[in-house]
GROMACS .gro file of C-alpha atoms in nm:
model
  486
    1MET     CA    1   0.108   6.328   0.424
    2ALA     CA    2   0.034   5.963   0.514
    3SER     CA    3   0.235   5.697   0.336
    4ALA     CA    4   0.052   5.456   0.105
    5ALA     CA    5  -0.051   5.124   0.252
    6PRO     CA    6   0.168   4.835   0.139
    7SER     CA    7   0.027   4.635  -0.150
    8LEU     CA    8  -0.135   4.303  -0.062
    9THR     CA    9  -0.063   4.158  -0.404
   10ARG     CA   10   0.208   4.140  -0.667
   11THR     CA   11   0.152   4.131  -1.042
   12GLU     CA   12   0.273   3.832  -1.240
   13THR     CA   13   0.246   3.786  -1.615
   14ASP     CA   14   0.245   3.484  -1.844
   15SER     CA   15   0.157   3.434  -2.212
   16LEU     CA   16  -0.214   3.461  -2.132
   17GLY     CA   17  -0.194   3.791  -1.949
   18SER     CA   18  -0.142   3.926  -1.596
   19MET     CA   19  -0.283   3.830  -1.257
   20GLU     CA   20  -0.262   3.962  -0.906
   21ILE     CA   21  -0.094   3.714  -0.671
   22PRO     CA   22  -0.103   3.742  -0.289
   23VAL     CA   23   0.221   3.909  -0.191
   24ASP     CA   24   0.306   3.645   0.069
   25ALA     CA   25   0.238   3.347  -0.161
   26TYR     CA   26   0.536   3.144  -0.274
   27TRP     CA   27   0.337   3.008  -0.567
   28GLY     CA   28   0.276   3.221  -0.874
   29ILE     CA   29   0.059   3.279  -1.178
   30HIS     CA   30   0.075   2.929  -1.323
   31THR     CA   31  -0.035   2.779  -0.990
   32ALA     CA   32  -0.310   3.040  -0.960
   33ARG     CA   33  -0.450   2.948  -1.301
   34ALA     CA   34  -0.443   2.577  -1.214
   35ASP     CA   35  -0.622   2.640  -0.884
   36ALA     CA   36  -0.896   2.822  -1.077
   37ASN     CA   37  -0.917   2.563  -1.354
   38PHE     CA   38  -0.915   2.242  -1.149
   39PRO     CA   39  -1.132   2.285  -0.838
   40ILE     CA   40  -1.224   1.917  -0.868
   41THR     CA   41  -1.110   1.714  -0.568
   42LYS     CA   42  -1.043   1.995  -0.320
   43ARG     CA   43  -0.732   1.795  -0.235
   44PRO     CA   44  -0.397   1.963  -0.308
   45ILE     CA   45  -0.089   1.764  -0.404
   46SER     CA   46   0.049   1.843  -0.058
   47VAL     CA   47  -0.173   1.565   0.081
   48TYR     CA   48   0.104   1.340  -0.053
   49PRO     CA   49   0.416   1.479   0.122
   50ASP     CA   50   0.648   1.230  -0.046
   51LEU     CA   51   0.540   1.356  -0.388
   52VAL     CA   52   0.626   1.711  -0.284
   53ARG     CA   53   0.963   1.598  -0.150
   54ALA     CA   54   1.028   1.404  -0.469
   55LEU     CA   55   0.955   1.710  -0.682
   56ALA     CA   56   1.206   1.907  -0.476
   57MET     CA   57   1.460   1.628  -0.512
   58VAL     CA   58   1.428   1.643  -0.890
   59LYS     CA   59   1.471   2.022  -0.889
   60GLN     CA   60   1.771   1.994  -0.658
   61ALA     CA   61   1.937   1.725  -0.870
   62SER     CA   62   1.876   1.931  -1.185
   63ALA     CA   63   2.028   2.242  -1.028
   64ARG     CA   64   2.337   2.046  -0.930
   65ALA     CA   65   2.363   1.883  -1.273
   66ASN     CA   66   2.319   2.217  -1.453
   67LYS     CA   67   2.587   2.372  -1.236
   68GLU     CA   68   2.822   2.079  -1.299
   69ILE     CA   69   2.790   2.093  -1.679
   70GLY     CA   70   2.790   2.473  -1.696
   71ALA     CA   71   2.427   2.513  -1.801
   72LEU     CA   72   2.350   2.729  -1.497
   73ASP     CA   73   2.575   2.967  -1.304
   74ALA     CA   74   2.682   2.860  -0.955
   75MET     CA   75   2.504   3.143  -0.773
   76ARG     CA   76   2.159   3.062  -0.912
   77ALA     CA   77   2.215   2.687  -0.895
   78ASP     CA   78   2.309   2.709  -0.528
   79LEU     CA   79   2.004   2.922  -0.447
   80ILE     CA   80   1.775   2.665  -0.613
   81ASP     CA   81   1.960   2.380  -0.441
   82ALA     CA   82   1.918   2.532  -0.095
   83ALA     CA   83   1.552   2.620  -0.154
   84ALA     CA   84   1.475   2.267  -0.272
   85GLN     CA   85   1.641   2.127   0.039
   86ARG     CA   86   1.406   2.323   0.259
   87VAL     CA   87   1.110   2.164   0.080
   88ILE     CA   88   1.270   1.821   0.116
   89ASP     CA   89   1.303   1.891   0.488
   90GLY     CA   90   0.928   1.955   0.511
   91GLU     CA   91   0.897   2.333   0.480
   92PHE     CA   92   0.651   2.516   0.253
   93HIS     CA   93   0.439   2.210   0.172
   94ASP     CA   94   0.125   2.420   0.221
   95GLN     CA   95   0.232   2.620  -0.086
   96PHE     CA   96   0.182   2.317  -0.312
   97THR     CA   97  -0.182   2.393  -0.376
   98VAL     CA   98  -0.272   2.254  -0.719
   99GLY     CA   99  -0.529   1.975  -0.718
  100VAL     CA  100  -0.427   1.612  -0.735
  101ILE     CA  101  -0.645   1.572  -1.045
  102GLN     CA  102  -0.555   1.821  -1.319
  103GLY     CA  103  -0.537   1.848  -1.694
  104GLY     CA  104  -0.203   1.893  -1.867
  105ALA     CA  105  -0.019   1.572  -1.779
  106GLY     CA  106   0.121   1.720  -1.458
  107THR     CA  107   0.230   2.058  -1.598
  108SER     CA  108   0.052   2.244  -1.319
  109THR     CA  109   0.232   2.036  -1.056
  110ASN     CA  110   0.569   2.103  -1.217
  111MET     CA  111   0.493   2.476  -1.244
  112ASN     CA  112   0.383   2.484  -0.880
  113ALA     CA  113   0.716   2.330  -0.776
  114ASN     CA  114   0.912   2.569  -0.999
  115GLU     CA  115   0.738   2.876  -0.857
  116VAL     CA  116   0.757   2.778  -0.491
  117ILE     CA  117   1.124   2.680  -0.503
  118THR     CA  118   1.211   2.992  -0.702
  119ASN     CA  119   1.037   3.227  -0.458
  120ILE     CA  120   1.197   3.055  -0.159
  121ALA     CA  121   1.532   3.115  -0.328
  122LEU     CA  122   1.447   3.477  -0.411
  123GLU     CA  123   1.355   3.547  -0.052
  124ALA     CA  124   1.679   3.386   0.071
  125ALA     CA  125   1.870   3.610  -0.170
  126GLY     CA  126   1.705   3.919  -0.026
  127ARG     CA  127   1.486   3.970  -0.331
  128GLU     CA  128   1.110   4.020  -0.360
  129LYS     CA  129   0.893   3.724  -0.447
  130GLY     CA  130   0.813   3.738  -0.816
  131ASP     CA  131   1.146   3.895  -0.915
  132TYR     CA  132   1.177   3.651  -1.200
  133ALA     CA  133   1.421   3.869  -1.394
  134PHE     CA  134   1.676   3.775  -1.131
  135LEU     CA  135   1.571   3.409  -1.090
  136SER     CA  136   1.311   3.256  -1.319
  137PRO     CA  137   1.088   2.954  -1.239
  138ILE     CA  138   1.115   2.839  -1.601
  139ASP     CA  139   1.449   2.963  -1.734
  140HIS     CA  140   1.647   2.868  -1.422
  141THR     CA  141   1.461   2.632  -1.184
  142ASN     CA  142   1.323   2.434  -1.480
  143ARG     CA  143   1.647   2.449  -1.682
  144SER     CA  144   1.712   2.131  -1.891
  145GLN     CA  145   1.372   1.995  -1.789
  146SER     CA  146   1.017   1.941  -1.908
  147THR     CA  147   0.706   1.839  -1.718
  148ASN     CA  148   0.721   1.521  -1.925
  149ASP     CA  149   1.038   1.399  -1.757
  150VAL     CA  150   1.010   1.581  -1.422
  151TYR     CA  151   0.659   1.467  -1.334
  152PRO     CA  152   0.687   1.090  -1.399
  153THR     CA  153   1.029   1.083  -1.236
  154ALA     CA  154   0.900   1.264  -0.927
  155VAL     CA  155   0.598   1.034  -0.908
  156LYS     CA  156   0.820   0.726  -0.921
  157ILE     CA  157   1.054   0.861  -0.654
  158GLY     CA  158   0.760   0.970  -0.437
  159LEU     CA  159   0.595   0.630  -0.464
  160SER     CA  160   0.923   0.461  -0.371
  161LEU     CA  161   0.950   0.677  -0.060
  162THR     CA  162   0.586   0.620   0.038
  163LEU     CA  163   0.615   0.246  -0.017
  164ARG     CA  164   0.882   0.224   0.253
  165ALA     CA  165   0.630   0.322   0.518
  166LEU     CA  166   0.373   0.076   0.379
  167LEU     CA  167   0.625  -0.210   0.388
  168GLU     CA  168   0.720  -0.125   0.745
  169GLU     CA  169   0.356  -0.135   0.854
  170LEU     CA  170   0.291  -0.453   0.658
  171ASP     CA  171   0.578  -0.624   0.838
  172LEU     CA  172   0.449  -0.508   1.176
  173LEU     CA  173   0.107  -0.652   1.092
  174ARG     CA  174   0.269  -0.980   0.986
  175LYS     CA  175   0.452  -0.997   1.318
  176SER     CA  176   0.130  -0.929   1.505
  177PHE     CA  177  -0.038  -1.229   1.341
  178LEU     CA  178   0.276  -1.434   1.406
  179SER     CA  179   0.262  -1.343   1.775
  180LYS     CA  180  -0.097  -1.464   1.791
  181ALA     CA  181   0.008  -1.785   1.615
  182VAL     CA  182   0.247  -1.848   1.903
  183ASP     CA  183  -0.020  -1.765   2.163
  184PHE     CA  184  -0.270  -2.001   1.996
  185HIS     CA  185  -0.019  -2.277   1.915
  186ASP     CA  186  -0.189  -2.557   2.113
  187ILE     CA  187  -0.553  -2.458   2.076
  188LEU     CA  188  -0.732  -2.718   1.864
  189LYS     CA  189  -1.021  -2.617   1.640
  190VAL     CA  190  -1.229  -2.742   1.350
  191GLY     CA  191  -1.097  -2.648   1.007
  192ARG     CA  192  -1.345  -2.559   0.736
  193THR     CA  193  -1.357  -2.592   0.359
  194GLN     CA  194  -1.644  -2.442   0.159
  195LEU     CA  195  -1.787  -2.328   0.495
  196GLN     CA  196  -1.837  -2.692   0.594
  197ASP     CA  197  -1.664  -2.876   0.876
  198ALA     CA  198  -1.331  -3.026   0.773
  199VAL     CA  199  -1.040  -3.181   0.959
  200PRO     CA  200  -0.901  -3.032   1.281
  201MET     CA  201  -0.617  -2.784   1.300
  202THR     CA  202  -0.488  -2.542   1.560
  203LEU     CA  203  -0.588  -2.181   1.586
  204GLY     CA  204  -0.216  -2.110   1.581
  205GLN     CA  205  -0.185  -2.270   1.239
  206GLU     CA  206  -0.468  -2.052   1.110
  207PHE     CA  207  -0.304  -1.732   1.231
  208HIS     CA  208   0.035  -1.846   1.110
  209GLY     CA  209  -0.120  -1.880   0.765
  210PHE     CA  210  -0.233  -1.518   0.783
  211ALA     CA  211   0.120  -1.412   0.873
  212THR     CA  212   0.269  -1.612   0.587
  213THR     CA  213   0.027  -1.456   0.338
  214LEU     CA  214   0.131  -1.107   0.446
  215GLY     CA  215   0.498  -1.202   0.427
  216GLU     CA  216   0.454  -1.316   0.068
  217ASP     CA  217   0.287  -0.986  -0.019
  218HIS     CA  218   0.578  -0.799   0.138
  219SER     CA  219   0.809  -0.984  -0.101
  220ARG     CA  220   0.592  -0.914  -0.406
  221LEU     CA  221   0.562  -0.543  -0.326
  222THR     CA  222   0.936  -0.518  -0.273
  223GLU     CA  223   1.000  -0.682  -0.609
  224ASN     CA  224   0.757  -0.450  -0.788
  225ALA     CA  225   0.913  -0.145  -0.624
  226SER     CA  226   1.206  -0.186  -0.863
  227LEU     CA  227   0.970  -0.090  -1.147
  228MET     CA  228   0.980   0.264  -1.010
  229PHE     CA  229   1.359   0.292  -1.049
  230GLU     CA  230   1.363   0.347  -1.427
  231ILE     CA  231   1.339   0.721  -1.495
  232ASN     CA  232   1.343   0.945  -1.804
  233MET     CA  233   1.521   1.260  -1.685
  234GLY     CA  234   1.683   1.423  -1.986
  235ALA     CA  235   1.401   1.320  -2.216
  236THR     CA  236   1.240   1.665  -2.192
  237ALA     CA  237   0.928   1.701  -2.409
  238ILE     CA  238   0.895   1.372  -2.597
  239GLY     CA  239   1.215   1.180  -2.533
  240THR     CA  240   1.448   1.342  -2.785
  241GLY     CA  241   1.626   1.550  -2.520
  242ILE     CA  242   1.573   1.881  -2.696
  243THR     CA  243   1.713   2.185  -2.502
  244THR     CA  244   1.944   1.970  -2.284
  245HIS     CA  245   2.323   1.959  -2.272
  246VAL     CA  246   2.475   1.633  -2.394
  247ASP     CA  247   2.607   1.557  -2.044
  248TYR     CA  248   2.290   1.648  -1.852
  249THR     CA  249   2.120   1.307  -1.846
  250GLN     CA  250   2.417   1.131  -1.688
  251ALA     CA  251   2.481   1.417  -1.444
  252VAL     CA  252   2.123   1.447  -1.321
  253LEU     CA  253   2.101   1.069  -1.271
  254LYS     CA  254   2.415   1.076  -1.058
  255HIS     CA  255   2.282   1.352  -0.837
  256LEU     CA  256   1.934   1.198  -0.809
  257ARG     CA  257   2.084   0.870  -0.693
  258GLU     CA  258   2.284   1.054  -0.427
  259ILE     CA  259   1.988   1.261  -0.308
  260THR     CA  260   1.724   0.985  -0.304
  261GLU     CA  261   1.949   0.691  -0.211
  262LEU     CA  262   1.753   0.488  -0.467
  263GLU     CA  263   1.908   0.265  -0.733
  264LEU     CA  264   1.767   0.473  -1.017
  265GLU     CA  265   1.853   0.404  -1.380
  266THR     CA  266   1.796   0.604  -1.696
  267ALA     CA  267   1.568   0.428  -1.946
  268THR     CA  268   1.747   0.294  -2.252
  269ASP     CA  269   1.479   0.438  -2.481
  270LEU     CA  270   1.368   0.781  -2.361
  271VAL     CA  271   1.098   0.815  -2.626
  272GLU     CA  272   0.938   0.490  -2.512
  273SER     CA  273   0.983   0.573  -2.145
  274THR     CA  274   0.818   0.914  -2.183
  275SER     CA  275   0.506   0.770  -2.344
  276ASP     CA  276   0.471   0.437  -2.162
  277THR     CA  277   0.321   0.412  -1.814
  278GLY     CA  278   0.299   0.033  -1.788
  279ALA     CA  279   0.523   0.028  -1.480
  280PHE     CA  280   0.254   0.214  -1.286
  281MET     CA  281  -0.005  -0.045  -1.389
  282SER     CA  282   0.212  -0.335  -1.271
  283PHE     CA  283   0.287  -0.159  -0.944
  284SER     CA  284  -0.080  -0.081  -0.886
  285SER     CA  285  -0.166  -0.444  -0.954
  286SER     CA  286   0.066  -0.559  -0.676
  287LEU     CA  287  -0.110  -0.320  -0.438
  288LYS     CA  288  -0.444  -0.465  -0.543
  289ARG     CA  289  -0.316  -0.817  -0.473
  290ASN     CA  290  -0.215  -0.712  -0.123
  291ALA     CA  291  -0.549  -0.538  -0.065
  292ILE     CA  292  -0.752  -0.840  -0.178
  293LYS     CA  293  -0.557  -1.083   0.040
  294LEU     CA  294  -0.582  -0.852   0.339
  295SER     CA  295  -0.955  -0.822   0.280
  296LYS     CA  296  -0.985  -1.202   0.272
  297ILE     CA  297  -0.809  -1.221   0.608
  298CYS     CA  298  -1.053  -0.964   0.746
  299ASN     CA  299  -1.345  -1.170   0.611
  300ASP     CA  300  -1.206  -1.468   0.804
  301LEU     CA  301  -1.170  -1.265   1.124
  302ARG     CA  302  -1.531  -1.153   1.092
  303LEU     CA  303  -1.650  -1.510   1.038
  304LEU     CA  304  -1.442  -1.654   1.319
  305SER     CA  305  -1.572  -1.392   1.561
  306SER     CA  306  -1.933  -1.405   1.439
  307GLY     CA  307  -2.209  -1.435   1.693
  308PRO     CA  308  -2.103  -1.428   1.962
  309GLN     CA  309  -2.387  -1.665   2.056
  310ALA     CA  310  -2.541  -1.770   1.726
  311GLY     CA  311  -2.230  -1.763   1.509
  312LEU     CA  312  -1.893  -1.936   1.506
  313GLY     CA  313  -1.767  -1.741   1.806
  314GLU     CA  314  -1.423  -1.900   1.798
  315ILE     CA  315  -1.228  -1.580   1.861
  316ASN     CA  316  -1.307  -1.254   2.033
  317LEU     CA  317  -1.221  -0.926   1.861
  318PRO     CA  318  -1.160  -0.623   2.083
  319ALA     CA  319  -1.482  -0.428   2.138
  320LYS     CA  320  -1.420  -0.080   2.000
  321GLN     CA  321  -1.759   0.091   1.988
  322ALA     CA  322  -2.131   0.037   2.028
  323GLY     CA  323  -2.262  -0.151   1.729
  324SER     CA  324  -2.621  -0.043   1.712
  325SER     CA  325  -2.846   0.253   1.783
  326ILE     CA  326  -3.136   0.017   1.854
  327MET     CA  327  -2.991  -0.311   1.987
  328PRO     CA  328  -2.830  -0.265   2.330
  329GLY     CA  329  -2.499  -0.443   2.384
  330LYS     CA  330  -2.437  -0.519   2.018
  331VAL     CA  331  -2.072  -0.492   1.911
  332ASN     CA  332  -1.968  -0.515   1.546
  333PRO     CA  333  -1.634  -0.606   1.383
  334VAL     CA  334  -1.581  -0.246   1.275
  335ILE     CA  335  -1.205  -0.265   1.228
  336PRO     CA  336  -1.205  -0.554   0.978
  337GLU     CA  337  -1.500  -0.387   0.807
  338VAL     CA  338  -1.312  -0.062   0.747
  339VAL     CA  339  -1.015  -0.255   0.609
  340ASN     CA  340  -1.251  -0.436   0.370
  341GLN     CA  341  -1.372  -0.100   0.243
  342VAL     CA  342  -1.019   0.026   0.190
  343ALA     CA  343  -0.951  -0.287  -0.014
  344PHE     CA  344  -1.255  -0.216  -0.231
  345ALA     CA  345  -1.124   0.137  -0.294
  346VAL     CA  346  -0.782   0.001  -0.390
  347VAL     CA  347  -0.943  -0.232  -0.644
  348GLY     CA  348  -1.129   0.063  -0.793
  349ALA     CA  349  -0.811   0.271  -0.800
  350ASP     CA  350  -0.633  -0.008  -0.984
  351MET     CA  351  -0.901  -0.007  -1.251
  352THR     CA  352  -0.859   0.371  -1.282
  353VAL     CA  353  -0.485   0.326  -1.330
  354THR     CA  354  -0.544   0.056  -1.590
  355MET     CA  355  -0.780   0.275  -1.794
  356ALA     CA  356  -0.548   0.577  -1.765
  357VAL     CA  357  -0.249   0.374  -1.884
  358GLU     CA  358  -0.450   0.249  -2.183
  359ALA     CA  359  -0.564   0.602  -2.273
  360GLY     CA  360  -0.215   0.736  -2.342
  361GLN     CA  361  -0.164   0.863  -2.695
  362LEU     CA  362   0.147   0.883  -2.911
  363GLN     CA  363   0.445   1.043  -2.731
  364LEU     CA  364   0.281   1.119  -2.394
  365ASN     CA  365   0.025   0.991  -2.149
  366ALA     CA  366  -0.180   1.293  -2.044
  367PHE     CA  367  -0.347   1.106  -1.760
  368GLU     CA  368  -0.053   1.058  -1.525
  369PRO     CA  369  -0.208   1.284  -1.256
  370VAL     CA  370  -0.495   1.042  -1.196
  371ILE     CA  371  -0.248   0.752  -1.209
  372ALA     CA  372  -0.034   0.919  -0.945
  373HIS     CA  373  -0.328   1.014  -0.725
  374SER     CA  374  -0.479   0.665  -0.743
  375ILE     CA  375  -0.159   0.488  -0.642
  376PHE     CA  376  -0.059   0.739  -0.373
  377GLN     CA  377  -0.408   0.714  -0.225
  378SER     CA  378  -0.397   0.334  -0.230
  379ILE     CA  379  -0.062   0.322  -0.051
  380THR     CA  380  -0.167   0.584   0.203
  381TRP     CA  381  -0.500   0.422   0.283
  382MET     CA  382  -0.351   0.073   0.293
  383ARG     CA  383  -0.079   0.180   0.536
  384GLN     CA  384  -0.333   0.342   0.767
  385ALA     CA  385  -0.569   0.044   0.738
  386MET     CA  386  -0.290  -0.196   0.833
  387TRP     CA  387  -0.205   0.019   1.133
  388THR     CA  388  -0.562   0.023   1.264
  389LEU     CA  389  -0.606  -0.349   1.199
  390ARG     CA  390  -0.291  -0.427   1.398
  391VAL     CA  391  -0.336  -0.184   1.687
  392ASN     CA  392  -0.715  -0.184   1.720
  393CYS     CA  393  -0.786  -0.548   1.637
  394VAL     CA  394  -0.522  -0.817   1.593
  395ASP     CA  395  -0.310  -0.731   1.896
  396GLY     CA  396  -0.616  -0.772   2.118
  397ILE     CA  397  -0.768  -1.091   1.974
  398THR     CA  398  -0.835  -1.370   2.224
  399ALA     CA  399  -0.943  -1.730   2.173
  400ASN     CA  400  -1.277  -1.868   2.294
  401THR     CA  401  -1.114  -2.191   2.412
  402ASP     CA  402  -1.425  -2.349   2.565
  403ARG     CA  403  -1.624  -2.315   2.246
  404LEU     CA  404  -1.335  -2.434   2.031
  405GLY     CA  405  -1.290  -2.743   2.245
  406ALA     CA  406  -1.659  -2.825   2.239
  407MET     CA  407  -1.675  -2.800   1.861
  408VAL     CA  408  -1.373  -3.024   1.812
  409GLY     CA  409  -1.517  -3.280   2.051
  410ALA     CA  410  -1.846  -3.290   1.859
  411SER     CA  411  -1.691  -3.285   1.511
  412VAL     CA  412  -1.709  -3.593   1.291
  413GLY     CA  413  -1.420  -3.451   1.090
  414VAL     CA  414  -1.177  -3.602   1.339
  415ILE     CA  415  -1.251  -3.943   1.193
  416THR     CA  416  -1.034  -3.847   0.895
  417ALA     CA  417  -0.733  -3.905   1.120
  418LEU     CA  418  -0.844  -4.268   1.163
  419THR     CA  419  -0.884  -4.352   0.792
  420PRO     CA  420  -0.528  -4.491   0.764
  421PHE     CA  421  -0.630  -4.748   1.030
  422ILE     CA  422  -0.993  -4.832   0.952
  423GLY     CA  423  -1.022  -4.733   0.584
  424TYR     CA  424  -1.229  -4.469   0.409
  425ALA     CA  425  -1.548  -4.675   0.377
  426ALA     CA  426  -1.563  -4.764   0.745
  427ALA     CA  427  -1.483  -4.408   0.843
  428ALA     CA  428  -1.758  -4.273   0.616
  429ALA     CA  429  -2.014  -4.512   0.765
  430LEU     CA  430  -1.921  -4.417   1.120
  431ALA     CA  431  -1.924  -4.047   1.034
  432LYS     CA  432  -2.278  -4.084   0.904
  433THR     CA  433  -2.381  -4.266   1.221
  434ALA     CA  434  -2.222  -4.000   1.439
  435LEU     CA  435  -2.415  -3.727   1.259
  436LEU     CA  436  -2.745  -3.915   1.284
  437THR     CA  437  -2.708  -4.011   1.648
  438ASN     CA  438  -2.505  -3.714   1.772
  439ARG     CA  439  -2.262  -3.956   1.931
  440ASN     CA  440  -1.886  -3.926   1.983
  441VAL     CA  441  -1.675  -4.063   1.696
  442ALA     CA  442  -1.415  -4.218   1.924
  443ASP     CA  443  -1.682  -4.412   2.113
  444LEU     CA  444  -1.827  -4.549   1.789
  445VAL     CA  445  -1.489  -4.667   1.662
  446VAL     CA  446  -1.413  -4.849   1.988
  447GLU     CA  447  -1.762  -5.002   2.007
  448ALA     CA  448  -1.723  -5.126   1.652
  449GLY     CA  449  -1.411  -5.313   1.758
  450LEU     CA  450  -1.199  -5.138   1.499
  451MET     CA  451  -0.944  -4.986   1.735
  452SER     CA  452  -0.867  -4.987   2.105
  453ARG     CA  453  -0.952  -4.686   2.317
  454GLU     CA  454  -0.584  -4.623   2.377
  455GLU     CA  455  -0.499  -4.626   2.006
  456VAL     CA  456  -0.795  -4.405   1.915
  457MET     CA  457  -0.700  -4.143   2.170
  458LYS     CA  458  -0.340  -4.154   2.055
  459GLN     CA  459  -0.437  -4.084   1.697
  460LEU     CA  460  -0.686  -3.817   1.801
  461SER     CA  461  -0.433  -3.625   2.005
  462PRO     CA  462  -0.412  -3.253   1.923
  463ALA     CA  463  -0.062  -3.295   1.781
  464ARG     CA  464  -0.168  -3.562   1.534
  465LEU     CA  465  -0.503  -3.407   1.448
  466SER     CA  466  -0.333  -3.082   1.353
  467GLY     CA  467  -0.048  -3.247   1.165
  468LEU     CA  468   0.211  -3.122   1.410
  469GLU     CA  469   0.303  -3.486   1.472
  470ALA     CA  470   0.297  -3.702   1.163
  471VAL     CA  471   0.200  -4.068   1.143
  472THR     CA  472   0.515  -4.220   0.994
  473ALA     CA  473   0.475  -4.593   1.044
  474ALA     CA  474   0.290  -4.824   0.808
  475VAL     CA  475  -0.063  -4.909   0.923
  476THR     CA  476  -0.301  -5.194   0.858
  477VAL     CA  477  -0.633  -5.085   0.713
  478ILE     CA  478  -0.941  -5.277   0.831
  479PRO     CA  479  -1.156  -5.373   0.530
  480PRO     CA  480  -1.508  -5.233   0.523
  481GLU     CA  481  -1.663  -5.578   0.550
  482GLY     CA  482  -1.516  -5.602   0.898
  483LEU     CA  483  -1.722  -5.310   1.016
  484ILE     CA  484  -1.993  -5.383   1.270
  485GLU     CA  485  -2.316  -5.191   1.202
  486ILE     CA  486  -2.422  -4.977   1.498
   0.00000   0.00000   0.00000
């Protein structure tokens, strides 16, 4: 008689009834219900690996704390600990299947982590997946915990881990602009205010300004990262710590600090910390600031490279792809454009975070999943946008030196450098004449008898025009009545 074919499913039961779960799945019934209930984004939480690692870190720290205080026997605690470590190391991430947007304030995410880590541990112990009488996702892996302290803590840890990569890429982008500032150090150009010609500067100064802006954002993001270090582990459901041992909060903090290597601190008021999500709003705002400033830099790159014949055409961006299906030879600034669009998405995500923070009610904010998703997405997209801007654009930018020189030579803005010697009124009159006659400013000043050719050229040197060499001596201003009309 032929033996029966092995079952392809296992039966799991919760308070709502029973379900058949694929026998090889590490997730269980709670995850299965969430997958059925929230088919919204088609994006599982595993798209954010640092969130998955952070969840495992919380479970590992809790297992160690429970073992230390006697709330969980050593055998089960060690099984959970080892299983969590495998997730931290990058295994089983495909088993974290619940959608990034979900109802329940993150309960489905917490249950997904409990089930996966438990079934990894069961398998390591030589048991069948789903043998929850031996090791339970809720009674053991979730011991001394609630979604309402696990989820926000994991999100904060995950964001802290993800931010490291963003800050590294931001610094590389800053250095790329700084390198271009060195390359363009002596290249004079016309500055512009309100899109009108202004006084001269160097292209190096312009790119150095971009680098400085990014450096300031690096500092602001680093400062705001500390907002993620206040956690509420031990709060359980609403902050009162119900079901936890008196020593759990201190023990789990100690182990979390060791595992994450972050300077985490337990909130002084766990009720407040469990309900308030203002830290996420502040953190998101700092990301928006960075996105907006990066977008402004990209706007400048697009303007400076516009043309190339009928625009400013001062710099050349690397040509990356054909720019038109109808105009042969057209090349567009596609890399700055994609960064602009990422910035727009970050601004929208920040508004989502703001509204979700405001919508919290009483002892819990039920909308933390969309908060987490919005911020993780912003960091992820920003990091990738910075990478493509650096590698596919900034590193390959060159200066159109001939065009820059021609524009400086024809600019009446250079006369500003002569105002300490000939006065504002005389300079304004000569600037008007230069515009009307299309003549060289230096020639007009010399012809007017206001300054010698040698002195004019000295003051109009690139170093002085760009402010790299300051005029330090007192000067005699020629009164406007001494001006000869030309």
